[in-house]
Coordinates of C-alpha atoms and ligand atoms in Angstrom, one line a residue:
L45 CA -24.8 32.1 -15.9
T46 CA -28.1 32.5 -14.2
R47 CA -28.0 35.3 -11.7
V48 CA -29.1 34.3 -8.2
R49 CA -31.8 36.5 -6.7
I50 CA -30.7 37.3 -3.2
P51 CA -33.6 37.6 -0.7
E52 CA -33.9 40.9 1.1
G53 CA -31.7 41.3 4.1
L54 CA -29.1 38.8 3.0
L55 CA -25.8 39.3 1.3
P56 CA -24.2 37.7 -1.8
L57 CA -21.3 35.4 -1.0
P58 CA -17.8 36.9 -1.2
G59 CA -15.1 35.2 -3.2
P60 CA -12.6 35.6 -6.0
Q61 CA -13.5 36.7 -9.6
S62 CA -13.8 33.7 -11.9
L63 CA -13.0 33.0 -15.5
P64 CA -15.6 31.8 -18.0
V65 CA -15.8 28.0 -18.5
I66 CA -13.1 27.1 -16.0
G67 CA -14.0 29.3 -13.1
N68 CA -11.3 29.3 -10.4
V69 CA -9.7 26.0 -11.3
L70 CA -6.3 27.6 -11.8
E71 CA -6.2 29.3 -8.4
V72 CA -7.5 26.1 -6.7
G73 CA -4.7 24.2 -8.3
Q74 CA -3.2 20.9 -7.2
N75 CA -3.4 21.4 -3.4
P76 CA -6.9 22.7 -2.7
H77 CA -6.5 22.4 1.1
L78 CA -3.7 25.0 0.9
S79 CA -5.2 27.3 -1.8
L80 CA -8.6 27.3 -0.2
T81 CA -7.1 28.0 3.3
A82 CA -5.2 30.9 1.8
M83 CA -8.4 32.2 0.3
S84 CA -10.2 32.0 3.6
K85 CA -7.7 34.5 5.0
R86 CA -8.8 36.9 2.3
Y87 CA -12.5 36.3 2.0
G88 CA -13.5 34.9 5.4
T89 CA -14.9 31.6 6.7
V90 CA -17.8 31.6 4.2
F91 CA -16.9 32.2 0.6
Q92 CA -17.7 31.0 -2.9
I93 CA -15.6 29.9 -5.8
R94 CA -16.5 28.4 -9.1
I95 CA -15.2 25.1 -10.4
G96 CA -16.1 25.2 -14.1
T97 CA -19.4 27.1 -14.0
R98 CA -20.6 25.5 -10.8
P99 CA -20.6 27.5 -7.6
V100 CA -19.0 25.9 -4.6
V101 CA -19.2 27.3 -1.1
V102 CA -16.1 26.7 1.0
L103 CA -16.5 26.7 4.8
S104 CA -13.6 27.1 7.3
G105 CA -13.2 28.1 10.9
S106 CA -14.5 25.8 13.7
E107 CA -17.2 28.2 14.8
T108 CA -18.6 28.6 11.2
I109 CA -18.4 24.8 10.5
R110 CA -20.2 24.0 13.8
Q111 CA -22.9 26.5 12.9
A112 CA -23.5 24.9 9.5
L113 CA -23.1 21.2 10.4
I114 CA -24.6 21.1 13.8
K115 CA -26.9 24.1 14.4
Q116 CA -28.2 24.1 10.7
G117 CA -27.4 20.4 10.3
D118 CA -30.4 19.4 8.2
E119 CA -29.8 22.2 5.7
F120 CA -26.2 21.1 5.1
S121 CA -26.6 17.3 5.2
G122 CA -27.0 16.5 1.5
R123 CA -24.5 15.2 -1.0
P124 CA -24.0 16.8 -4.4
D125 CA -24.5 14.8 -7.6
L126 CA -20.9 14.8 -8.7
Y127 CA -19.9 12.9 -11.9
S128 CA -17.4 10.6 -10.2
F129 CA -19.7 9.6 -7.3
Q130 CA -22.1 7.7 -9.6
Y131 CA -19.4 5.1 -10.1
I132 CA -18.7 4.5 -6.4
N133 CA -20.6 1.4 -5.3
D134 CA -22.6 1.4 -8.6
G135 CA -24.2 4.8 -7.6
K136 CA -25.7 3.1 -4.5
S137 CA -23.2 4.3 -1.9
L138 CA -24.4 5.3 1.5
A139 CA -21.6 7.9 1.9
F140 CA -21.4 9.3 -1.7
S141 CA -24.9 9.0 -3.3
T142 CA -27.6 11.6 -3.5
D143 CA -30.1 9.4 -1.6
L144 CA -33.0 11.4 -0.2
A145 CA -32.9 12.2 3.5
G146 CA -35.3 9.4 4.5
V147 CA -33.5 6.7 2.5
W148 CA -30.1 7.8 3.7
R149 CA -31.2 8.0 7.3
T150 CA -32.6 4.4 7.3
R151 CA -29.4 3.1 5.7
R152 CA -27.1 5.0 8.1
K153 CA -29.0 3.6 11.1
L154 CA -28.7 0.0 9.7
A155 CA -25.0 0.5 9.2
L156 CA -24.4 1.9 12.7
N157 CA -26.3 -1.0 14.2
A158 CA -24.4 -3.6 12.1
L159 CA -21.0 -2.1 13.2
R160 CA -22.1 -2.1 16.8
T161 CA -23.1 -5.8 16.7
F162 CA -20.0 -7.0 14.9
A163 CA -17.3 -4.7 16.2
T164 CA -17.8 -3.0 19.5
V165 CA -20.4 -5.0 21.4
E166 CA -19.0 -7.1 24.3
S167 CA -17.2 -10.2 23.0
K168 CA -18.2 -13.8 23.7
S169 CA -14.6 -14.9 24.3
P170 CA -13.3 -13.8 27.7
E171 CA -9.8 -12.7 26.6
Y172 CA -11.1 -9.9 24.5
A173 CA -13.4 -6.9 25.3
C174 CA -15.0 -7.0 21.8
A175 CA -14.7 -8.5 18.3
L176 CA -12.8 -5.5 17.2
E177 CA -10.1 -6.0 19.9
E178 CA -9.9 -9.7 19.0
H179 CA -9.4 -9.0 15.3
V180 CA -6.9 -6.2 15.8
S181 CA -4.8 -8.1 18.4
K182 CA -4.4 -11.1 16.1
E183 CA -3.7 -9.1 13.0
G184 CA -1.3 -6.8 14.9
L185 CA 0.8 -9.7 16.2
Y186 CA 0.8 -11.2 12.7
L187 CA 2.0 -7.9 11.3
V188 CA 4.8 -7.6 13.9
D189 CA 6.1 -11.0 12.9
R190 CA 5.8 -10.3 9.2
L191 CA 7.6 -6.9 9.3
C192 CA 10.5 -8.6 11.2
K193 CA 10.7 -11.4 8.7
L194 CA 10.6 -9.1 5.7
T195 CA 13.4 -6.9 7.2
E196 CA 15.4 -10.0 7.8
A197 CA 14.8 -11.5 4.4
S198 CA 15.1 -8.5 2.2
G199 CA 16.4 -5.6 4.4
S200 CA 13.2 -3.5 4.2
F201 CA 9.4 -3.3 3.6
D202 CA 6.9 -0.8 2.2
P203 CA 4.8 0.2 5.3
F204 CA 1.6 1.0 3.5
R205 CA 1.7 -2.2 1.4
Q206 CA 1.9 -4.3 4.6
I207 CA -0.3 -2.3 6.9
V208 CA -3.2 -2.1 4.5
V209 CA -3.6 -5.9 4.3
S210 CA -3.7 -6.2 8.1
V211 CA -6.3 -3.4 8.4
A212 CA -8.4 -4.8 5.5
N213 CA -8.4 -8.2 7.3
V214 CA -10.0 -6.6 10.4
I215 CA -12.9 -5.1 8.4
C216 CA -13.1 -8.2 6.2
G217 CA -13.4 -10.3 9.4
M218 CA -16.4 -8.1 10.6
C219 CA -18.1 -7.7 7.2
F220 CA -17.4 -11.0 5.6
G221 CA -16.3 -13.4 8.4
Q222 CA -13.0 -14.1 6.6
R223 CA -9.4 -13.0 6.5
Y224 CA -6.9 -13.1 3.6
S225 CA -3.3 -14.1 3.2
H226 CA -0.8 -11.2 2.7
D227 CA -0.1 -12.9 -0.7
H228 CA -3.8 -13.0 -1.9
Q229 CA -3.3 -11.4 -5.3
E230 CA -6.8 -10.1 -5.9
L231 CA -7.3 -8.5 -2.4
V232 CA -3.7 -7.1 -2.3
S233 CA -3.9 -5.5 -5.7
L234 CA -7.4 -4.1 -5.0
I235 CA -6.5 -2.4 -1.7
N236 CA -3.1 -1.2 -2.9
L237 CA -4.7 0.8 -5.8
S238 CA -6.5 3.3 -3.6
E239 CA -4.3 6.2 -4.7
E240 CA -6.2 6.6 -8.0
F241 CA -9.5 6.3 -6.2
N242 CA -8.5 9.0 -3.8
K243 CA -7.2 11.4 -6.5
V244 CA -10.6 11.3 -8.3
A245 CA -12.8 11.3 -5.2
G246 CA -10.9 14.3 -3.6
S247 CA -12.8 17.6 -3.3
G248 CA -12.3 19.8 -6.3
N249 CA -11.5 17.3 -9.0
P250 CA -12.2 19.4 -12.1
A251 CA -13.8 16.5 -14.1
D252 CA -16.6 16.5 -11.5
F253 CA -17.5 20.0 -12.5
I254 CA -16.4 20.6 -16.1
P255 CA -18.3 18.2 -18.4
I256 CA -15.9 18.5 -21.3
L257 CA -13.0 17.1 -19.3
R258 CA -14.9 13.7 -19.1
F259 CA -14.4 13.2 -22.8
L260 CA -10.7 13.8 -22.8
P261 CA -8.5 10.7 -22.3
S262 CA -7.4 10.5 -18.7
K263 CA -5.3 7.6 -17.2
T264 CA -6.4 8.5 -13.7
M265 CA -10.1 8.5 -14.6
K266 CA -9.7 5.1 -16.4
M267 CA -8.1 3.6 -13.4
F268 CA -10.7 5.1 -11.1
L269 CA -13.5 3.4 -13.1
D270 CA -11.5 0.1 -13.2
I271 CA -10.9 0.1 -9.4
N272 CA -14.6 0.7 -8.8
R273 CA -15.6 -2.1 -11.2
R274 CA -13.2 -4.5 -9.6
F275 CA -14.1 -3.4 -6.1
N276 CA -17.8 -3.9 -6.7
A277 CA -17.2 -7.3 -8.4
F278 CA -15.2 -8.5 -5.4
V279 CA -17.8 -7.5 -2.9
Q280 CA -20.7 -8.8 -5.1
R281 CA -19.1 -12.2 -5.3
I282 CA -18.8 -12.4 -1.5
V283 CA -22.4 -11.2 -1.1
R284 CA -23.6 -13.9 -3.5
Q285 CA -21.8 -16.6 -1.5
H286 CA -23.5 -15.3 1.7
Y287 CA -26.9 -15.5 0.1
D288 CA -26.1 -19.1 -1.0
T289 CA -25.1 -20.2 2.5
Y290 CA -27.4 -17.8 4.6
D291 CA -28.9 -19.5 7.6
K292 CA -31.3 -17.5 9.7
N293 CA -30.2 -19.2 12.9
N294 CA -26.5 -18.5 12.4
I295 CA -25.8 -14.9 11.5
R296 CA -22.1 -14.9 10.9
D297 CA -21.1 -11.4 10.0
I298 CA -22.4 -7.9 8.9
T299 CA -23.3 -9.2 5.4
D300 CA -25.5 -11.9 6.9
S301 CA -27.1 -9.4 9.3
L302 CA -28.0 -7.1 6.4
I303 CA -29.5 -10.0 4.4
D304 CA -31.4 -11.0 7.5
H305 CA -32.8 -7.5 7.8
C306 CA -34.2 -7.8 4.2
E307 CA -35.7 -11.2 4.9
D308 CA -37.3 -10.1 8.1
R309 CA -39.0 -7.0 6.7
K310 CA -40.6 -9.1 3.9
L311 CA -42.5 -11.0 6.6
D312 CA -43.6 -7.9 8.3
E313 CA -46.8 -6.6 6.7
N314 CA -46.4 -3.1 8.0
S315 CA -42.8 -2.7 6.9
N316 CA -42.0 0.2 4.7
L317 CA -40.1 -1.1 1.7
Q318 CA -38.8 2.2 0.3
V319 CA -35.2 1.0 0.4
S320 CA -34.3 -1.8 -2.0
D321 CA -32.6 -5.0 -0.8
E322 CA -29.7 -4.1 -3.0
K323 CA -29.3 -0.8 -1.2
I324 CA -29.4 -2.5 2.1
V325 CA -26.9 -5.3 1.4
G326 CA -24.8 -2.8 -0.5
I327 CA -24.0 -1.0 2.7
V328 CA -21.4 -3.6 3.3
N329 CA -19.5 -2.2 0.3
D330 CA -19.3 1.2 2.0
L331 CA -18.2 -0.2 5.3
F332 CA -15.4 -2.3 3.7
G333 CA -14.3 0.6 1.5
A334 CA -14.3 3.2 4.3
G335 CA -12.9 0.8 6.8
F336 CA -9.5 0.0 5.3
D337 CA -8.1 3.0 3.5
T338 CA -8.7 5.6 6.2
I339 CA -7.2 3.5 9.0
S340 CA -4.2 2.3 6.9
T341 CA -3.4 5.8 5.9
A342 CA -3.4 6.9 9.5
L343 CA -1.2 4.0 10.6
S344 CA 1.2 4.4 7.7
W345 CA 1.7 8.1 8.4
S346 CA 2.2 7.2 12.1
V347 CA 5.0 4.8 11.3
V348 CA 6.7 7.4 9.0
Y349 CA 6.5 10.0 11.8
L350 CA 8.0 7.5 14.3
V351 CA 11.0 7.2 11.9
A352 CA 11.2 11.0 11.3
Y353 CA 11.1 11.7 15.1
P354 CA 13.1 9.0 16.8
E355 CA 13.0 10.7 20.2
I356 CA 9.2 10.6 20.1
Q357 CA 9.4 6.9 19.1
E358 CA 11.6 6.2 22.2
R359 CA 9.3 8.1 24.5
L360 CA 6.2 6.2 23.2
H361 CA 8.0 2.9 23.7
Q362 CA 9.0 3.8 27.2
E363 CA 5.5 4.8 28.1
L364 CA 4.3 1.3 26.9
R365 CA 7.1 -0.4 29.0
D366 CA 6.3 1.6 32.1
K367 CA 2.5 1.3 31.9
I368 CA 1.8 -2.0 30.2
G369 CA 5.0 -3.9 30.6
T370 CA 6.1 -6.8 28.4
D371 CA 3.9 -9.6 29.6
H372 CA 0.8 -8.9 27.6
I373 CA -0.4 -7.1 24.5
P374 CA -2.0 -3.8 25.1
Q375 CA -5.8 -3.7 25.4
L376 CA -8.4 -1.1 24.5
S377 CA -9.2 -0.7 28.2
E378 CA -5.6 0.5 28.8
K379 CA -6.0 3.6 26.6
N380 CA -6.4 6.0 29.5
S381 CA -3.1 5.0 30.9
L382 CA -1.2 5.9 27.7
P383 CA -1.8 9.6 27.4
Y384 CA 1.4 10.2 25.3
L385 CA 0.3 7.6 22.7
E386 CA -3.2 9.3 22.6
S387 CA -1.5 12.7 22.2
F388 CA 0.7 11.3 19.4
I389 CA -2.4 10.0 17.5
L390 CA -4.2 13.3 17.9
E391 CA -1.1 15.1 16.6
I392 CA -0.9 12.7 13.6
F393 CA -4.6 13.5 12.9
R394 CA -4.1 17.2 13.2
H395 CA -0.7 17.7 11.6
T396 CA -1.3 15.4 8.5
S397 CA -5.1 16.3 8.3
F398 CA -5.0 13.3 5.9
L399 CA -8.7 13.8 5.2
P400 CA -8.3 17.5 4.3
F401 CA -11.9 18.0 3.4
T402 CA -14.9 15.9 4.4
I403 CA -16.8 14.3 1.6
P404 CA -18.5 17.2 -0.2
H405 CA -21.9 18.3 1.3
C406 CA -24.8 20.0 -0.4
T407 CA -27.6 22.3 0.8
T408 CA -31.0 20.6 1.0
K409 CA -32.9 23.9 0.8
D410 CA -32.3 27.7 0.4
T411 CA -30.4 28.8 3.5
S412 CA -28.1 31.4 4.9
L413 CA -24.9 31.5 7.0
H414 CA -23.5 34.5 8.7
G415 CA -25.9 36.6 6.7
Y416 CA -24.9 35.3 3.3
F417 CA -27.5 33.6 1.0
I418 CA -26.8 30.0 -0.1
P419 CA -29.3 28.5 -2.5
K420 CA -30.6 24.9 -2.4
D421 CA -28.4 22.3 -4.1
T422 CA -25.2 24.3 -3.6
C423 CA -22.1 22.1 -3.3
V424 CA -20.2 22.8 0.0
F425 CA -16.6 22.0 0.9
I426 CA -15.7 21.7 4.6
N427 CA -12.1 22.5 5.1
Q428 CA -10.9 20.3 8.0
W429 CA -7.2 21.0 7.2
Q430 CA -7.8 24.7 7.8
I431 CA -9.4 24.0 11.3
N432 CA -6.4 21.9 12.2
H433 CA -3.8 24.5 11.2
D434 CA -5.7 27.7 12.2
P435 CA -3.1 30.0 13.9
E436 CA -6.0 31.4 16.0
Q437 CA -6.6 28.0 17.5
W438 CA -3.1 26.4 17.6
K439 CA 0.3 27.6 18.8
D440 CA 2.9 26.9 16.1
P441 CA 0.4 25.0 13.9
F442 CA 3.1 23.6 11.6
L443 CA 5.2 22.1 14.4
F444 CA 4.7 18.4 15.1
N445 CA 4.4 18.4 18.8
P446 CA 2.3 15.7 20.6
D447 CA 2.9 17.5 24.0
R448 CA 0.3 20.1 23.0
F449 CA -2.4 17.6 23.9
L450 CA -1.1 16.8 27.4
C451 CA -2.2 18.7 30.5
A452 CA 0.5 20.7 32.3
D453 CA 2.0 17.8 34.4
G454 CA 1.9 15.4 31.5
S455 CA -0.1 12.8 33.3
E456 CA -3.4 13.2 31.4
L457 CA -4.8 14.2 28.0
N458 CA -6.1 17.7 27.8
K459 CA -9.7 17.0 26.6
V460 CA -10.4 20.5 25.5
E461 CA -7.4 20.6 23.1
A462 CA -8.3 17.0 21.9
E463 CA -11.8 18.1 21.0
K464 CA -10.4 20.8 18.7
V465 CA -9.0 18.3 16.1
M466 CA -11.3 17.7 13.2
V467 CA -10.9 14.6 11.0
F468 CA -14.2 12.7 11.3
G469 CA -16.5 15.5 10.2
L470 CA -19.3 16.8 12.4
G471 CA -23.1 16.6 12.8
K472 CA -25.5 14.5 10.7
R473 CA -22.9 13.2 8.2
R474 CA -20.2 12.6 10.8
C475 CA -18.3 9.4 10.3
I476 CA -20.0 6.3 11.6
G477 CA -16.8 4.5 12.0
E478 CA -15.2 7.0 14.4
V479 CA -15.1 4.7 17.4
I480 CA -13.7 1.8 15.3
G481 CA -11.3 4.1 13.6
R482 CA -9.9 5.6 16.8
S483 CA -9.8 2.2 18.6
E484 CA -8.1 0.5 15.7
V485 CA -5.4 3.1 15.2
F486 CA -4.7 3.1 19.0
L487 CA -4.5 -0.7 19.3
F488 CA -2.4 -1.4 16.2
L489 CA 0.0 1.4 17.1
A490 CA 0.3 0.2 20.7
I491 CA 1.2 -3.3 19.6
L492 CA 3.7 -2.1 16.9
I493 CA 5.4 0.4 19.2
Q494 CA 5.5 -2.0 22.2
R495 CA 7.3 -4.7 20.1
L496 CA 9.2 -3.0 17.3
K497 CA 11.7 -0.2 16.6
F498 CA 11.3 1.4 13.2
S499 CA 14.0 3.1 11.2
S500 CA 14.7 4.4 7.7
L501 CA 17.4 3.0 5.4
P502 CA 20.7 4.9 5.7
G503 CA 20.4 8.2 3.8
E504 CA 16.8 7.4 2.7
M505 CA 14.5 9.6 4.8
P506 CA 10.8 9.1 3.7
D507 CA 9.4 12.0 1.6
M508 CA 6.6 13.4 3.9
T509 CA 5.0 15.7 1.3
P510 CA 1.3 14.6 1.2
E511 CA -0.3 13.8 -2.2
Y512 CA -3.7 15.5 -2.4
G513 CA -6.9 13.4 -2.5
L514 CA -9.9 12.3 -0.5
T515 CA -7.3 10.8 1.8
M516 CA -3.8 12.3 1.5
K517 CA -0.9 9.8 1.7
H518 CA 2.9 10.1 2.0
K519 CA 4.9 8.9 -1.0
R520 CA 5.6 5.2 -0.9
C521 CA 8.9 4.4 0.9
M522 CA 11.0 1.6 2.3
L523 CA 11.6 1.2 6.0
R524 CA 13.0 -1.4 8.3
T525 CA 12.3 -2.7 11.8
A526 CA 13.9 -4.7 14.7
P527 CA 12.2 -6.4 17.7
R528 CA 12.6 -4.6 21.0
P529 CA 14.4 -6.4 23.9
G530 CA 12.0 -8.8 25.6
F531 CA 10.2 -9.4 22.2
E532 CA 13.0 -11.1 20.2
M533 CA 10.7 -13.9 19.2
P534 CA 7.4 -12.4 18.2
S535 CA 4.7 -15.0 18.4
P536 CA 2.9 -15.8 15.1
Ligands
LIG813 C1 -17.7 9.4 6.5 C2 -13.3 10.1 8.4 C3 -13.0 5.4 9.5 C4 -17.4 4.7 7.6 C5 -16.5 10.0 6.9 C6 -16.2 11.4 6.7 C7 -15.0 11.6 7.3 C8 -14.5 10.3 7.8 C9 -14.2 12.9 7.3 C10 -17.1 12.4 6.0 C11 -17.9 13.2 6.9 C12 -18.7 14.3 6.2 O1 -19.0 14.1 5.0 O2 -19.0 15.3 6.8 C13 -12.8 8.9 8.8 C14 -11.5 8.7 9.5 C15 -11.4 7.4 9.8 C16 -12.7 6.7 9.3 C17 -10.5 9.8 9.7 C18 -10.3 6.6 10.4 C19 -9.3 7.0 11.1 C20 -14.2 4.8 9.1 C21 -14.5 3.4 9.3 C22 -15.7 3.2 8.8 C23 -16.2 4.5 8.3 C24 -13.6 2.4 10.0 C25 -16.6 2.0 8.7 C26 -16.3 0.8 9.2 C27 -17.8 5.9 7.1 C28 -19.1 6.1 6.4 C29 -19.2 7.4 6.1 C30 -18.0 8.1 6.7 C31 -20.1 5.0 6.1 C32 -20.4 8.2 5.4 C33 -21.4 8.7 6.4 C34 -22.5 9.4 5.7 O3 -22.4 9.9 4.6 O4 -23.6 9.5 6.3 N1 -15.5 9.4 7.6 N2 -13.5 7.7 8.8 N3 -15.2 5.4 8.5 N4 -17.2 7.1 7.3 FE1 -15.4 7.4 8.1

């Protein structure tokens, strides 16, 4: 181990003693969000562990994380060069690669722009506020119908398996201008295999830090490589089709708009070509990948909580009946009149903290935090789960209680409490799909809860223990549903 020279006036990072070769892998264990939260109680909001021989700084506490990601944003905005990340999007991922700041910033701006144009900008069709609302409304109604039919035909359905196709269709519509049937074998198998992806990409995977582990046979790692290969091949085929049919005067979707950007800058003599075409068009791979798994996970958890808390499900349904009625599907503009639904979603985000850590960060230069020295290129974990369960911040943090987000008379959301939940990260690396994510979860849920009542099979309560990963999921389960009065014949 090389000893770090601490500049005068700064302190070495606190943290547990570590073993040679494996470091603190045993203490970190299978549930790093729990073990690292426990360590933060002992060592404070800034401490260091070792995974293998590599030091990792773990940040907790909302004040400390704000200081690092916002006030010292540039210094904490890098990504570490982790072994597994080189396989995601062929090493050219916007979210996971070690792109230099300039390249990453250019790509992030392009991605944000593309999302705005094809998701949240005002729609051309008068019935919908934006393309996102149109996609979600149609997929939501289709899903309602499909869940009823599955329950009728076979008595139950697997919520994640069904929801993920509908959610993937929304992002496919925006990225590729197409939707897929719920029986499309290639898409369905690709998006239903995200568990292995999430296990390997989760913060603290020992194989990312201990080289020898990469040479031992691992079924999970093999599946991770296989999923990435298949995912990249799927997107590349669609991109090729877009190049073949690209028409400058008819930009159909996000893929076209990224191709268009590459073509445009070739005509511009002053343009700076530091980012390759491949890295620009490859942005669509990130948007597709990030756009289905996160939202499906949030929705699937939501449905499982509705089943586990039937009185909350009834109260949500009643709010929709009172405020929206039965004559139309809910719209994004009606969000403010559904404070209990908004509180429920925030409580799902907080209580599950299904993205327990952000994607790992990395320091871009020597820096310090709260007087502790942190060298350049140090891997940094941001513990979102800890913020959302901090007893200093939340009364009864383990209790599932949407009411905590309502103001005293229940008529409005308490914005101050709402702001305390952290699931999209913060600062320069903050999620670029946040608006889409929040809108999509809201609209899908509003449609499902307005029209359906969910329940478990007799004696088969879903197992709500989360499985650790980049996104944490509940175990697969079977549920059933029935249409609500007034919606007996869901439209296709
Ligand atoms: C990054 C959460 C939906 C695109 C992230 C990060 C989190 C996150 C925690 C990492 C932040 C960090 O490293 O500090 C979520 C949640 C979602 C969601 C909870 C849904 C409920 C989406 C959607 C898209 C998207 C719908 C795109 C359509 C991205 C991208 C990044 C990212 C591209 C990488 C940003 C960067 O590295 O600069 N998201 N996300 N996300 N998200 Fe999301």
